[in-house]
mmCIF file of C-alpha atoms and ligand atoms in Angstrom:
data_model
loop_
_atom_site.group_PDB
_atom_site.id
_atom_site.type_symbol
_atom_site.label_atom_id
_atom_site.label_comp_id
_atom_site.label_asym_id
_atom_site.label_seq_id
_atom_site.Cartn_x
_atom_site.Cartn_y
_atom_site.Cartn_z
ATOM 1 C CA MET A 1 31.331 21.612 191.433
ATOM 2 C CA TYR A 2 30.749 17.917 192.065
ATOM 3 C CA LYS A 3 28.677 15.608 189.910
ATOM 4 C CA LEU A 4 25.841 13.751 191.630
ATOM 5 C CA ILE A 5 25.854 10.080 190.569
ATOM 6 C CA ASP A 6 22.197 9.275 190.019
ATOM 7 C CA GLY A 7 21.512 5.682 191.098
ATOM 8 C CA LYS A 8 17.787 6.033 190.498
ATOM 9 C CA LYS A 9 18.274 6.949 186.856
ATOM 10 C CA ILE A 10 20.994 4.354 186.182
ATOM 11 C CA SER A 11 19.087 1.566 187.939
ATOM 12 C CA ALA A 12 15.986 2.447 185.876
ATOM 13 C CA GLN A 13 18.065 2.102 182.675
ATOM 14 C CA ILE A 14 19.313 -1.329 183.789
ATOM 15 C CA LYS A 15 15.814 -2.471 184.719
ATOM 16 C CA ASP A 16 14.519 -1.390 181.318
ATOM 17 C CA GLU A 17 17.308 -3.335 179.610
ATOM 18 C CA CYS A 18 16.400 -6.392 181.730
ATOM 19 C CA ARG A 19 12.744 -5.969 180.839
ATOM 20 C CA GLU A 20 13.588 -6.016 177.130
ATOM 21 C CA LYS A 21 15.770 -9.122 177.526
ATOM 22 C CA ALA A 22 13.065 -10.832 179.592
ATOM 23 C CA ALA A 23 10.491 -10.073 176.866
ATOM 24 C CA ARG A 24 12.789 -11.608 174.225
ATOM 25 C CA LEU A 25 13.265 -14.722 176.368
ATOM 26 C CA ASN A 26 9.502 -14.936 176.897
ATOM 27 C CA GLU A 27 9.011 -14.831 173.112
ATOM 28 C CA GLN A 28 11.295 -17.875 172.899
ATOM 29 C CA GLY A 29 9.083 -19.619 175.456
ATOM 30 C CA ILE A 30 11.554 -19.083 178.328
ATOM 31 C CA LYS A 31 9.877 -17.906 181.525
ATOM 32 C CA ILE A 32 12.036 -16.437 184.298
ATOM 33 C CA THR A 33 11.262 -17.425 187.877
ATOM 34 C CA LEU A 34 12.860 -16.205 191.099
ATOM 35 C CA ALA A 35 12.123 -17.998 194.391
ATOM 36 C CA VAL A 36 12.322 -15.635 197.370
ATOM 37 C CA ILE A 37 12.516 -17.160 200.849
ATOM 38 C CA GLN A 38 12.067 -15.128 204.019
ATOM 39 C CA VAL A 39 12.264 -16.706 207.472
ATOM 40 C CA GLY A 40 10.543 -14.699 210.220
ATOM 41 C CA ASN A 41 9.194 -11.184 209.770
ATOM 42 C CA ASP A 42 12.029 -8.770 210.442
ATOM 43 C CA PRO A 43 10.545 -5.433 209.223
ATOM 44 C CA ALA A 44 13.664 -4.334 207.270
ATOM 45 C CA SER A 45 13.826 -7.740 205.519
ATOM 46 C CA SER A 46 10.105 -7.497 204.669
ATOM 47 C CA VAL A 47 10.715 -4.125 202.960
ATOM 48 C CA TYR A 48 13.637 -5.564 200.945
ATOM 49 C CA VAL A 49 11.630 -8.649 199.962
ATOM 50 C CA SER A 50 8.642 -6.550 198.905
ATOM 51 C CA ASN A 51 10.905 -4.290 196.770
ATOM 52 C CA LYS A 52 12.438 -7.357 195.131
ATOM 53 C CA LYS A 53 8.967 -8.677 194.274
ATOM 54 C CA LYS A 54 7.983 -5.302 192.793
ATOM 55 C CA GLY A 55 11.191 -5.331 190.735
ATOM 56 C CA CYS A 56 10.320 -8.802 189.409
ATOM 57 C CA GLU A 57 6.828 -7.678 188.454
ATOM 58 C CA TYR A 58 8.198 -4.732 186.479
ATOM 59 C CA ILE A 59 10.727 -6.852 184.571
ATOM 60 C CA GLY A 60 8.370 -9.727 183.838
ATOM 61 C CA ILE A 61 9.953 -12.219 186.223
ATOM 62 C CA GLN A 62 7.629 -14.549 188.082
ATOM 63 C CA SER A 63 8.388 -14.470 191.821
ATOM 64 C CA LEU A 64 7.567 -17.425 194.041
ATOM 65 C CA SER A 65 7.268 -16.267 197.604
ATOM 66 C CA TYR A 66 8.049 -18.479 200.617
ATOM 67 C CA GLU A 67 7.298 -16.725 203.911
ATOM 68 C CA LEU A 68 8.353 -19.159 206.617
ATOM 69 C CA PRO A 69 7.764 -18.752 210.369
ATOM 70 C CA GLU A 70 10.612 -17.641 212.667
ATOM 71 C CA ASP A 71 10.822 -21.130 214.247
ATOM 72 C CA THR A 72 11.420 -22.919 210.920
ATOM 73 C CA SER A 73 14.188 -25.442 211.509
ATOM 74 C CA GLU A 74 17.448 -25.394 209.572
ATOM 75 C CA GLU A 75 16.606 -28.800 208.079
ATOM 76 C CA GLU A 76 13.180 -27.571 206.848
ATOM 77 C CA LEU A 77 14.807 -24.576 205.174
ATOM 78 C CA LEU A 78 17.546 -26.710 203.597
ATOM 79 C CA ALA A 79 14.888 -29.150 202.309
ATOM 80 C CA LEU A 80 13.043 -26.261 200.614
ATOM 81 C CA VAL A 81 16.270 -24.978 199.034
ATOM 82 C CA ARG A 82 17.078 -28.483 197.736
ATOM 83 C CA LYS A 83 13.557 -28.789 196.286
ATOM 84 C CA LEU A 84 13.964 -25.448 194.484
ATOM 85 C CA ASN A 85 17.430 -26.536 193.241
ATOM 86 C CA GLU A 86 15.739 -29.503 191.537
ATOM 87 C CA ASP A 87 12.876 -27.458 190.083
ATOM 88 C CA LYS A 88 13.752 -26.777 186.417
ATOM 89 C CA ASN A 89 11.290 -23.876 186.294
ATOM 90 C CA VAL A 90 13.192 -21.926 188.962
ATOM 91 C CA ASN A 91 16.116 -19.830 187.657
ATOM 92 C CA GLY A 92 17.087 -18.018 190.820
ATOM 93 C CA ILE A 93 16.915 -18.701 194.568
ATOM 94 C CA LEU A 94 17.209 -15.879 197.063
ATOM 95 C CA VAL A 95 17.228 -16.444 200.810
ATOM 96 C CA GLN A 96 16.759 -13.092 202.558
ATOM 97 C CA LEU A 97 19.460 -12.470 205.183
ATOM 98 C CA PRO A 98 19.847 -12.241 208.107
ATOM 99 C CA LEU A 99 18.376 -15.598 209.125
ATOM 100 C CA PRO A 100 17.281 -16.332 212.709
ATOM 101 C CA GLY A 101 20.206 -17.270 214.976
ATOM 102 C CA HIS A 102 19.403 -21.026 215.093
ATOM 103 C CA ILE A 103 19.995 -21.349 211.316
ATOM 104 C CA CYS A 104 23.532 -21.409 209.919
ATOM 105 C CA GLU A 105 23.562 -18.874 207.046
ATOM 106 C CA ASP A 106 26.722 -20.326 205.617
ATOM 107 C CA LYS A 107 25.176 -23.792 205.322
ATOM 108 C CA VAL A 108 22.077 -22.380 203.615
ATOM 109 C CA ILE A 109 24.137 -20.367 201.115
ATOM 110 C CA ARG A 110 26.294 -23.411 200.302
ATOM 111 C CA THR A 111 23.164 -25.500 199.681
ATOM 112 C CA ILE A 112 21.841 -23.184 196.940
ATOM 113 C CA ASP A 113 22.764 -24.505 193.484
ATOM 114 C CA SER A 114 25.486 -22.088 192.312
ATOM 115 C CA HIS A 115 23.742 -21.889 188.899
ATOM 116 C CA LYS A 116 20.752 -20.337 190.721
ATOM 117 C CA ASP A 117 22.781 -18.216 193.160
ATOM 118 C CA VAL A 118 21.525 -14.837 191.909
ATOM 119 C CA ASP A 119 22.762 -13.110 195.089
ATOM 120 C CA GLY A 120 26.329 -14.224 194.240
ATOM 121 C CA PHE A 121 27.097 -15.337 197.813
ATOM 122 C CA HIS A 122 27.896 -19.035 197.153
ATOM 123 C CA PRO A 123 31.606 -19.902 197.582
ATOM 124 C CA GLU A 124 31.678 -21.114 193.943
ATOM 125 C CA SER A 125 30.386 -17.716 192.773
ATOM 126 C CA VAL A 126 32.993 -15.909 194.896
ATOM 127 C CA GLY A 127 35.718 -18.282 193.637
ATOM 128 C CA ALA A 128 34.657 -17.692 190.015
ATOM 129 C CA LEU A 129 34.915 -13.930 190.554
ATOM 130 C CA CYS A 130 38.342 -14.362 192.120
ATOM 131 C CA ILE A 131 39.776 -16.288 189.154
ATOM 132 C CA GLY A 132 37.878 -14.371 186.456
ATOM 133 C CA GLN A 133 35.414 -17.103 185.473
ATOM 134 C CA LEU A 134 31.722 -16.841 184.675
ATOM 135 C CA GLY A 135 29.521 -16.741 187.796
ATOM 136 C CA PHE A 136 27.055 -14.513 189.575
ATOM 137 C CA VAL A 137 28.514 -11.391 191.189
ATOM 138 C CA SER A 138 27.220 -9.985 194.477
ATOM 139 C CA CYS A 139 24.601 -7.378 193.498
ATOM 140 C CA THR A 140 25.757 -4.299 195.451
ATOM 141 C CA PRO A 141 29.382 -4.265 194.217
ATOM 142 C CA ALA A 142 28.264 -5.209 190.691
ATOM 143 C CA GLY A 143 25.878 -2.236 190.844
ATOM 144 C CA ILE A 144 28.707 0.082 191.888
ATOM 145 C CA ILE A 145 30.753 -0.881 188.820
ATOM 146 C CA GLN A 146 27.714 -0.025 186.678
ATOM 147 C CA LEU A 147 27.304 3.319 188.471
ATOM 148 C CA LEU A 148 30.926 4.208 187.723
ATOM 149 C CA ARG A 149 30.902 3.015 184.116
ATOM 150 C CA ARG A 150 27.596 4.608 183.231
ATOM 151 C CA SER A 151 28.676 7.902 184.805
ATOM 152 C CA GLY A 152 31.693 7.960 182.499
ATOM 153 C CA ILE A 153 34.223 7.403 185.311
ATOM 154 C CA ASP A 154 37.321 5.481 184.197
ATOM 155 C CA ILE A 155 38.446 2.790 186.618
ATOM 156 C CA ALA A 156 41.525 1.358 184.867
ATOM 157 C CA GLY A 157 44.768 2.497 186.440
ATOM 158 C CA LYS A 158 43.029 4.420 189.230
ATOM 159 C CA GLU A 159 43.935 4.190 192.919
ATOM 160 C CA CYS A 160 40.803 2.682 194.492
ATOM 161 C CA VAL A 161 40.346 2.311 198.243
ATOM 162 C CA VAL A 162 37.558 0.076 199.536
ATOM 163 C CA LEU A 163 36.727 0.820 203.147
ATOM 164 C CA GLY A 164 35.197 -2.382 204.573
ATOM 165 C CA ARG A 165 35.977 -6.063 203.928
ATOM 166 C CA SER A 166 32.646 -7.859 204.331
ATOM 167 C CA ASN A 167 31.930 -10.907 202.178
ATOM 168 C CA ILE A 168 28.887 -9.178 200.693
ATOM 169 C CA VAL A 169 30.339 -5.774 199.809
ATOM 170 C CA GLY A 170 34.016 -5.033 200.547
ATOM 171 C CA LYS A 171 35.755 -8.192 199.315
ATOM 172 C CA PRO A 172 33.795 -8.682 196.063
ATOM 173 C CA MET A 173 34.083 -4.925 195.456
ATOM 174 C CA ALA A 174 37.871 -5.138 195.657
ATOM 175 C CA LEU A 175 37.930 -8.122 193.269
ATOM 176 C CA LEU A 176 35.680 -6.361 190.760
ATOM 177 C CA LEU A 177 37.826 -3.214 190.801
ATOM 178 C CA LEU A 178 40.887 -5.380 190.265
ATOM 179 C CA ARG A 179 39.123 -6.986 187.296
ATOM 180 C CA GLU A 180 38.609 -3.433 185.972
ATOM 181 C CA ASN A 181 42.402 -2.882 186.214
ATOM 182 C CA ALA A 182 42.366 -0.511 189.194
ATOM 183 C CA THR A 183 45.090 -0.499 191.848
ATOM 184 C CA VAL A 184 43.137 -1.616 194.899
ATOM 185 C CA THR A 185 43.626 -1.136 198.645
ATOM 186 C CA VAL A 186 41.207 -2.649 201.171
ATOM 187 C CA ALA A 187 40.962 -0.867 204.525
ATOM 188 C CA HIS A 188 39.196 -2.104 207.669
ATOM 189 C CA SER A 189 38.958 -1.653 211.423
ATOM 190 C CA GLN A 190 42.599 -2.678 211.963
ATOM 191 C CA THR A 191 44.012 -0.327 209.312
ATOM 192 C CA LYS A 192 46.562 2.103 210.716
ATOM 193 C CA ASN A 193 46.443 5.795 209.708
ATOM 194 C CA LEU A 194 43.090 5.312 207.995
ATOM 195 C CA LYS A 195 42.767 8.896 206.780
ATOM 196 C CA GLU A 196 46.155 8.710 205.062
ATOM 197 C CA VAL A 197 45.048 5.525 203.306
ATOM 198 C CA THR A 198 41.637 6.813 202.182
ATOM 199 C CA ARG A 199 43.186 10.115 201.032
ATOM 200 C CA ARG A 200 45.214 8.154 198.452
ATOM 201 C CA ALA A 201 42.009 7.192 196.653
ATOM 202 C CA ASP A 202 40.976 8.491 193.255
ATOM 203 C CA ILE A 203 37.870 6.376 193.840
ATOM 204 C CA LEU A 204 36.812 5.773 197.455
ATOM 205 C CA ILE A 205 34.165 3.130 198.122
ATOM 206 C CA VAL A 206 32.804 3.356 201.665
ATOM 207 C CA ALA A 207 31.109 0.288 203.169
ATOM 208 C CA VAL A 208 31.963 0.748 206.822
ATOM 209 C CA GLY A 209 28.495 0.491 208.376
ATOM 210 C CA LYS A 210 28.914 3.648 210.535
ATOM 211 C CA SER A 211 26.540 6.532 209.910
ATOM 212 C CA GLN A 212 28.292 9.621 208.433
ATOM 213 C CA MET A 213 31.731 8.501 209.624
ATOM 214 C CA ILE A 214 33.526 9.786 206.528
ATOM 215 C CA THR A 215 34.174 13.511 206.601
ATOM 216 C CA LYS A 216 36.221 15.611 204.160
ATOM 217 C CA ASP A 217 39.488 14.930 205.975
ATOM 218 C CA TYR A 218 39.281 11.301 204.719
ATOM 219 C CA VAL A 219 38.942 12.395 201.077
ATOM 220 C CA LYS A 220 41.430 13.654 198.471
ATOM 221 C CA GLU A 221 40.393 16.775 196.540
ATOM 222 C CA GLY A 222 38.693 15.676 193.307
ATOM 223 C CA ALA A 223 38.079 12.063 194.362
ATOM 224 C CA VAL A 224 34.991 10.035 193.388
ATOM 225 C CA VAL A 225 33.142 8.864 196.519
ATOM 226 C CA ILE A 226 30.689 5.966 196.534
ATOM 227 C CA ASP A 227 28.653 5.619 199.727
ATOM 228 C CA VAL A 228 27.308 2.090 200.300
ATOM 229 C CA GLY A 229 25.984 2.685 203.833
ATOM 230 C CA ILE A 230 22.306 2.831 204.714
ATOM 231 C CA HIS A 231 21.161 3.944 208.167
ATOM 232 C CA ARG A 232 17.697 4.963 209.332
ATOM 233 C CA ASN A 233 17.342 7.233 212.375
ATOM 234 C CA ALA A 234 14.479 7.455 214.872
ATOM 235 C CA ALA A 235 12.772 10.053 212.669
ATOM 236 C CA ASN A 236 12.914 7.544 209.785
ATOM 237 C CA GLN A 237 15.485 9.616 207.865
ATOM 238 C CA LEU A 238 18.135 7.825 205.825
ATOM 239 C CA SER A 239 21.846 8.562 205.953
ATOM 240 C CA GLY A 240 24.946 6.906 204.539
ATOM 241 C CA ASP A 241 28.428 6.140 205.843
ATOM 242 C CA VAL A 242 29.584 9.462 204.345
ATOM 243 C CA ASN A 243 28.784 12.908 205.701
ATOM 244 C CA PHE A 244 27.461 14.150 202.367
ATOM 245 C CA GLU A 245 27.291 17.886 203.163
ATOM 246 C CA ASP A 246 30.890 17.918 204.352
ATOM 247 C CA VAL A 247 32.399 15.661 201.665
ATOM 248 C CA ALA A 248 30.513 16.620 198.475
ATOM 249 C CA PRO A 249 32.281 19.994 197.981
ATOM 250 C CA VAL A 250 35.735 18.328 197.804
ATOM 251 C CA CYS A 251 34.673 15.530 195.393
ATOM 252 C CA SER A 252 34.490 15.364 191.634
ATOM 253 C CA ALA A 253 31.530 12.971 191.912
ATOM 254 C CA ILE A 254 29.557 11.391 194.751
ATOM 255 C CA THR A 255 26.533 9.143 195.331
ATOM 256 C CA PRO A 256 23.692 10.422 197.528
ATOM 257 C CA VAL A 257 21.839 8.375 200.171
ATOM 258 C CA PRO A 258 19.089 7.627 199.336
ATOM 259 C CA GLY A 259 19.164 7.390 195.555
ATOM 260 C CA GLY A 260 22.750 6.235 195.022
ATOM 261 C CA VAL A 261 23.929 2.652 195.557
ATOM 262 C CA GLY A 262 20.652 1.400 197.120
ATOM 263 C CA PRO A 263 18.520 1.197 193.938
ATOM 264 C CA MET A 264 21.384 -0.520 192.076
ATOM 265 C CA THR A 265 21.286 -3.616 194.284
ATOM 266 C CA ILE A 266 17.799 -4.619 193.148
ATOM 267 C CA ALA A 267 18.533 -3.717 189.517
ATOM 268 C CA MET A 268 21.550 -6.057 189.560
ATOM 269 C CA LEU A 269 19.501 -8.808 191.205
ATOM 270 C CA MET A 270 17.055 -8.529 188.299
ATOM 271 C CA HIS A 271 20.020 -8.581 185.906
ATOM 272 C CA ASN A 272 21.312 -11.799 187.516
ATOM 273 C CA CYS A 273 17.869 -13.466 187.256
ATOM 274 C CA VAL A 274 17.589 -12.677 183.553
ATOM 275 C CA GLU A 275 21.193 -13.825 183.061
ATOM 276 C CA SER A 276 20.450 -17.104 184.848
ATOM 277 C CA ALA A 277 17.470 -17.785 182.567
ATOM 278 C CA SER A 278 19.429 -16.970 179.430
ATOM 279 C CA ARG A 279 22.367 -19.170 180.548
ATOM 280 C CA SER A 280 20.068 -22.114 181.205
HETATM 281 P P1 NDP B 301 29.848 -5.053 207.790
HETATM 282 O O1 NDP B 301 29.457 -4.549 209.134
HETATM 283 O O2 NDP B 301 29.743 -6.500 207.477
HETATM 284 O O3 NDP B 301 31.367 -4.586 207.482
HETATM 285 C C1 NDP B 301 31.854 -3.347 207.867
HETATM 286 C C2 NDP B 301 33.313 -3.256 207.529
HETATM 287 O O4 NDP B 301 33.781 -1.979 207.965
HETATM 288 C C3 NDP B 301 34.174 -4.301 208.219
HETATM 289 O O5 NDP B 301 35.114 -4.816 207.321
HETATM 290 C C4 NDP B 301 34.853 -3.533 209.350
HETATM 291 O O6 NDP B 301 36.178 -3.957 209.613
HETATM 292 C C5 NDP B 301 34.932 -2.142 208.771
HETATM 293 N N1 NDP B 301 34.910 -1.127 209.827
HETATM 294 C C6 NDP B 301 34.013 -0.985 210.819
HETATM 295 N N2 NDP B 301 34.321 0.074 211.599
HETATM 296 C C7 NDP B 301 35.446 0.614 211.084
HETATM 297 C C8 NDP B 301 36.244 1.720 211.431
HETATM 298 N N3 NDP B 301 35.956 2.518 212.470
HETATM 299 N N4 NDP B 301 37.333 1.982 210.669
HETATM 300 C C9 NDP B 301 37.643 1.209 209.610
HETATM 301 N N5 NDP B 301 36.915 0.151 209.229
HETATM 302 C C10 NDP B 301 35.833 -0.154 209.960
HETATM 303 O O7 NDP B 301 28.992 -4.189 206.755
HETATM 304 P P2 NDP B 301 28.515 -4.484 205.242
HETATM 305 O O8 NDP B 301 29.687 -4.563 204.341
HETATM 306 O O9 NDP B 301 27.511 -5.569 205.210
HETATM 307 O O10 NDP B 301 27.722 -3.122 204.958
HETATM 308 C C11 NDP B 301 28.351 -1.859 205.036
HETATM 309 C C12 NDP B 301 27.283 -0.781 204.910
HETATM 310 O O11 NDP B 301 26.629 -0.902 203.645
HETATM 311 C C13 NDP B 301 26.170 -0.862 205.958
HETATM 312 O O12 NDP B 301 25.765 0.459 206.263
HETATM 313 C C14 NDP B 301 25.054 -1.600 205.242
HETATM 314 O O13 NDP B 301 23.780 -1.263 205.737
HETATM 315 C C15 NDP B 301 25.227 -1.070 203.845
HETATM 316 N N6 NDP B 301 24.753 -1.962 202.781
HETATM 317 C C16 NDP B 301 24.038 -1.370 201.779
HETATM 318 C C17 NDP B 301 23.613 -2.120 200.713
HETATM 319 C C18 NDP B 301 22.874 -1.433 199.614
HETATM 320 O O14 NDP B 301 22.153 -2.078 198.880
HETATM 321 N N7 NDP B 301 23.042 -0.126 199.439
HETATM 322 C C19 NDP B 301 23.842 -3.572 200.635
HETATM 323 C C20 NDP B 301 24.678 -4.078 201.708
HETATM 324 C C21 NDP B 301 25.106 -3.287 202.741
HETATM 325 P P3 NDP B 301 36.530 -5.423 210.250
HETATM 326 O O15 NDP B 301 36.358 -6.397 209.130
HETATM 327 O O16 NDP B 301 37.937 -5.263 210.674
HETATM 328 O O17 NDP B 301 35.545 -5.629 211.364
#
């Protein structure tokens, strides 16, 4: 019988810990402020932004909201980021991605002060993770480490396969698992004999962006499976990158979608904001 890894419960624990830390900082006269910038009104982005604001409210973080029109120029956006970099009252800056096509995301991310980069996307944050220095870690992979640890799953010495090599999930995930002393393989669209590779995994992290692609023939008996994918169908139902019904019976533990990795991303964002305020 597999164990269901409960992201709702674990993320609630983390948020409560953040709330306590935020209260202690408030007692010392330190207020925590997150600036959230959204350009345009992509519906999915609006949902994410609204959830982030709700998270801030719960923790006791002030959120400053910048809702800019779709035709905002790159220079206007960069000027706002620079202004927020200078503002001593702002601890974290979050620019909701994706940005409209006429704005270079890379340039915007590089412009954020790395000390306020609570999303962990700045090259300095990624570099710090790579060489084991202090910096902000991308929220989704950081959340997955918490899911594993808090579910009592040992990572050290395990064979971990990360399916996907994006800058936001796959690559930082691999680095974090390495930091936890796992033996790590990263698979992607050019990987040969993919099923053979994924079947080596004691812990399989799936961030492939293809609804229900992973069936039981990709999974070793007794493996732990973490499903990062989120897909919404025409009937508004959510699914992951893993075919849960097929895979769950062969696993020792698995995350559901929804209620697995998703809630952890916001919890870790809150964690990074509180961390930023306490560092400063
Ligand atoms: P990307 O599309 O950026 O990356 C997908 C990766 O999967 C790429 O490395 C790609 O390889 C690889 N890939 C694609 N097709 C195949 C295939 N058939 N076989 C093997 N590898 C393949 O996705 P993200 O990393 O941004 O996101 C992955 C999923 O996680 C998405 O469903 C996304 O919605 C979800 N997500 C969820 C979050 C959460 O909070 N729960 C946060 C972020 C993402 P290559 O590099 O060779 O192209």
